[in-house]
Structures are given as structure tokens and as C-alpha cells.
mmCIF file of C-alpha atoms in Angstrom:
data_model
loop_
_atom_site.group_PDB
_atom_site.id
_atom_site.type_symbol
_atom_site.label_atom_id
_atom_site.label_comp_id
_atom_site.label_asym_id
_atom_site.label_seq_id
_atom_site.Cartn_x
_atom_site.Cartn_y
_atom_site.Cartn_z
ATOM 1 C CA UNK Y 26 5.800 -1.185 1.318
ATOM 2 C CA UNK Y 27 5.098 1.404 4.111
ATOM 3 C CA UNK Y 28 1.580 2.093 5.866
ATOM 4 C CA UNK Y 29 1.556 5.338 4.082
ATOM 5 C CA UNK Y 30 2.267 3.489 0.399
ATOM 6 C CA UNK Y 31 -0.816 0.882 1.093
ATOM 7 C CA UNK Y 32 -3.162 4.088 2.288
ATOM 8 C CA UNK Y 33 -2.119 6.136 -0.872
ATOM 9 C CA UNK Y 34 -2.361 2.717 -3.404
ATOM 10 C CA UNK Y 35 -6.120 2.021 -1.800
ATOM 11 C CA UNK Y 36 -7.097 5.827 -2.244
ATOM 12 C CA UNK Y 37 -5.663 5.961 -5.969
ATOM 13 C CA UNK Y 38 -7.362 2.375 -6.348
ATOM 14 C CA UNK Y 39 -10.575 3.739 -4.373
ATOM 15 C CA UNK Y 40 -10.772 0.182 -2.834
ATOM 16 C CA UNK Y 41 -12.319 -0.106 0.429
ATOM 17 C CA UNK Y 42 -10.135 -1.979 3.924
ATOM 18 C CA UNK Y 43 -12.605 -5.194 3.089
ATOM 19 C CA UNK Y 44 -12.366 -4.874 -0.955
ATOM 20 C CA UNK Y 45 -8.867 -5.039 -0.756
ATOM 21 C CA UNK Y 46 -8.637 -7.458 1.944
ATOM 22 C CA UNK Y 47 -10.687 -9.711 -0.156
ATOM 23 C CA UNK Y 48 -8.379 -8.981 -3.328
ATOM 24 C CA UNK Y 49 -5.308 -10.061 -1.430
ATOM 25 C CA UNK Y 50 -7.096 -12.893 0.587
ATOM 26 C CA UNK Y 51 -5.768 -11.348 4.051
ATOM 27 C CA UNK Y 52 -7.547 -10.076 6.977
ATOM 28 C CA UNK Y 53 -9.330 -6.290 7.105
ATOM 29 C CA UNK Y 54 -7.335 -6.500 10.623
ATOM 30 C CA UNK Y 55 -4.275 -6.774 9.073
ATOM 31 C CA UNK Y 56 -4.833 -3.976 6.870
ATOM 32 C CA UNK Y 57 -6.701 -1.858 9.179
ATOM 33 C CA UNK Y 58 -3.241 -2.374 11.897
ATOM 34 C CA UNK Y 59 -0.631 -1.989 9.608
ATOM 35 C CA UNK Y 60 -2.162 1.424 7.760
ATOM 36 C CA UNK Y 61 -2.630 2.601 11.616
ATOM 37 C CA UNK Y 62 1.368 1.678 12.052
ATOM 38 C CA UNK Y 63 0.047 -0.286 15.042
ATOM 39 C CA UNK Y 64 2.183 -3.389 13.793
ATOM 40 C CA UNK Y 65 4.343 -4.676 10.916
ATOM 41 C CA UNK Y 66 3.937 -7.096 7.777
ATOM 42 C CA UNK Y 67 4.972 -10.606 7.446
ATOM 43 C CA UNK Y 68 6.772 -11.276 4.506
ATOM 44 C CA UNK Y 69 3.813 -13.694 2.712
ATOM 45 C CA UNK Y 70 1.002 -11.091 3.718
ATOM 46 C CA UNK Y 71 2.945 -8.215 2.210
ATOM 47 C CA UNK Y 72 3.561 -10.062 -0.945
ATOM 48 C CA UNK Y 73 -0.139 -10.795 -0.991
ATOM 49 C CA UNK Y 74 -1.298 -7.249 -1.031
ATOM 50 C CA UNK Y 75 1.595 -5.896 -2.977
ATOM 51 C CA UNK Y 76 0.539 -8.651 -5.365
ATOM 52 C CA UNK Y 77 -3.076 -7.515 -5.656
ATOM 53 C CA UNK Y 78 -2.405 -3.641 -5.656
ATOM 54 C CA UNK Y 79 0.178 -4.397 -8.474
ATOM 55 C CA UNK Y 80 -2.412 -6.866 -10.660
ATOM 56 C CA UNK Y 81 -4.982 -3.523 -10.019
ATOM 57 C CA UNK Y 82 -2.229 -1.141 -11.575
ATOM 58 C CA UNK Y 83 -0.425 0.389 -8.410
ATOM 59 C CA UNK Y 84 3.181 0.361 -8.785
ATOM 60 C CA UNK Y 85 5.159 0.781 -6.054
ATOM 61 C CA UNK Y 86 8.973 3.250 -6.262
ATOM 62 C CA UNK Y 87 11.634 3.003 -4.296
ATOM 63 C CA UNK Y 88 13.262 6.465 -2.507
ATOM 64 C CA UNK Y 89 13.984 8.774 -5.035
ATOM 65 C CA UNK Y 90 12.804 6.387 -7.808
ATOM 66 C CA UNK Y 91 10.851 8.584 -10.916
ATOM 67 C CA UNK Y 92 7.312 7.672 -11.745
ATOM 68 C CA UNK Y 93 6.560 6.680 -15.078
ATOM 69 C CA UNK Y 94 3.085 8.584 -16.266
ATOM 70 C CA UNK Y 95 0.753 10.615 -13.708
ATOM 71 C CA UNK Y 96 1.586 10.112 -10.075
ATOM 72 C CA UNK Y 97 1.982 11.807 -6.963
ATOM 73 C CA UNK Y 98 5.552 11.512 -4.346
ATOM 74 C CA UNK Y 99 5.065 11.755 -0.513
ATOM 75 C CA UNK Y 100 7.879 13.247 1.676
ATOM 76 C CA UNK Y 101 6.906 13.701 5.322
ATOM 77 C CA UNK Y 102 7.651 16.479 6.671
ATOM 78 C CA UNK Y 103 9.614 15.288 9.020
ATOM 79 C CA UNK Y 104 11.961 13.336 7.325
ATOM 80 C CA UNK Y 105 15.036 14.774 4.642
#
């Protein structure tokens, strides 16, 4: 999961950095640092909010993997 993935799953979700925390029983901190690309994900506290996003209907794709039903794609400009 990148920080842009977890901002565009929250929006879609329209969850709140503290509704979400709580959801995934991590810290708003965590979230808040790792949206701003200030630091990285352990591997038990991405599970955890992959996890929760996932139980609320998000579902995450791979590069170049199709979305099944409505969804949006993100390329950054400066990338490809």
C-alpha cells in the first residue's frame, strides 16, 4: 500500500485520520506520517489498516491491475 492508496481509500471511505485509526487499532500518528511520506509501514501496522479498509470495502490493485465495478486509477505525473 502506498501513502497515496491509504489517502485515496480514506477519501472514497470518507473516514476521518482518527476514525480510521480507531478501525485499524493504530495510531492517528502513524497514519498522519505515513500519508505525509514522512516515514514507512511496518509490516503488522500495514496489515492492520489494509485489513480495516478492506472489511469497509476498499480493495486495493496492483500496477496495471483492472478494477472490477466503479473506480478511479492514479498515475503521477511523474512517473511512466
Amino acid at each position: 500500500m502506498t501513502p497515496a492508496q491509504l489517502r485515496m481509500a480514506r477519501s472514497a471511505l470518507k473516514v476521518g485520520v482518527r476514525e480510521l485509526a480507531e478501525m485499524a487499532g493504530v495510531t492517528t500518528a502513524t497514519i498522519t506520517r505515513f500519508e505525509n511520506e514522512r516515514g514507512g509501514l511496518n509490516a503488522v501496522t500495514a496489515q492492520k489498516l489494509k485489513a480495516a479498509l478492506t472489511t469497509a470495502g476498499v480493495t486495493f490493485l496492483d500496477d496495471g491491475q483492472a478494477a472490477v465495478g466503479d473506480g478511479v486509477s492514479f498515475v503521477p505525473k511523474d512517473s511512466k
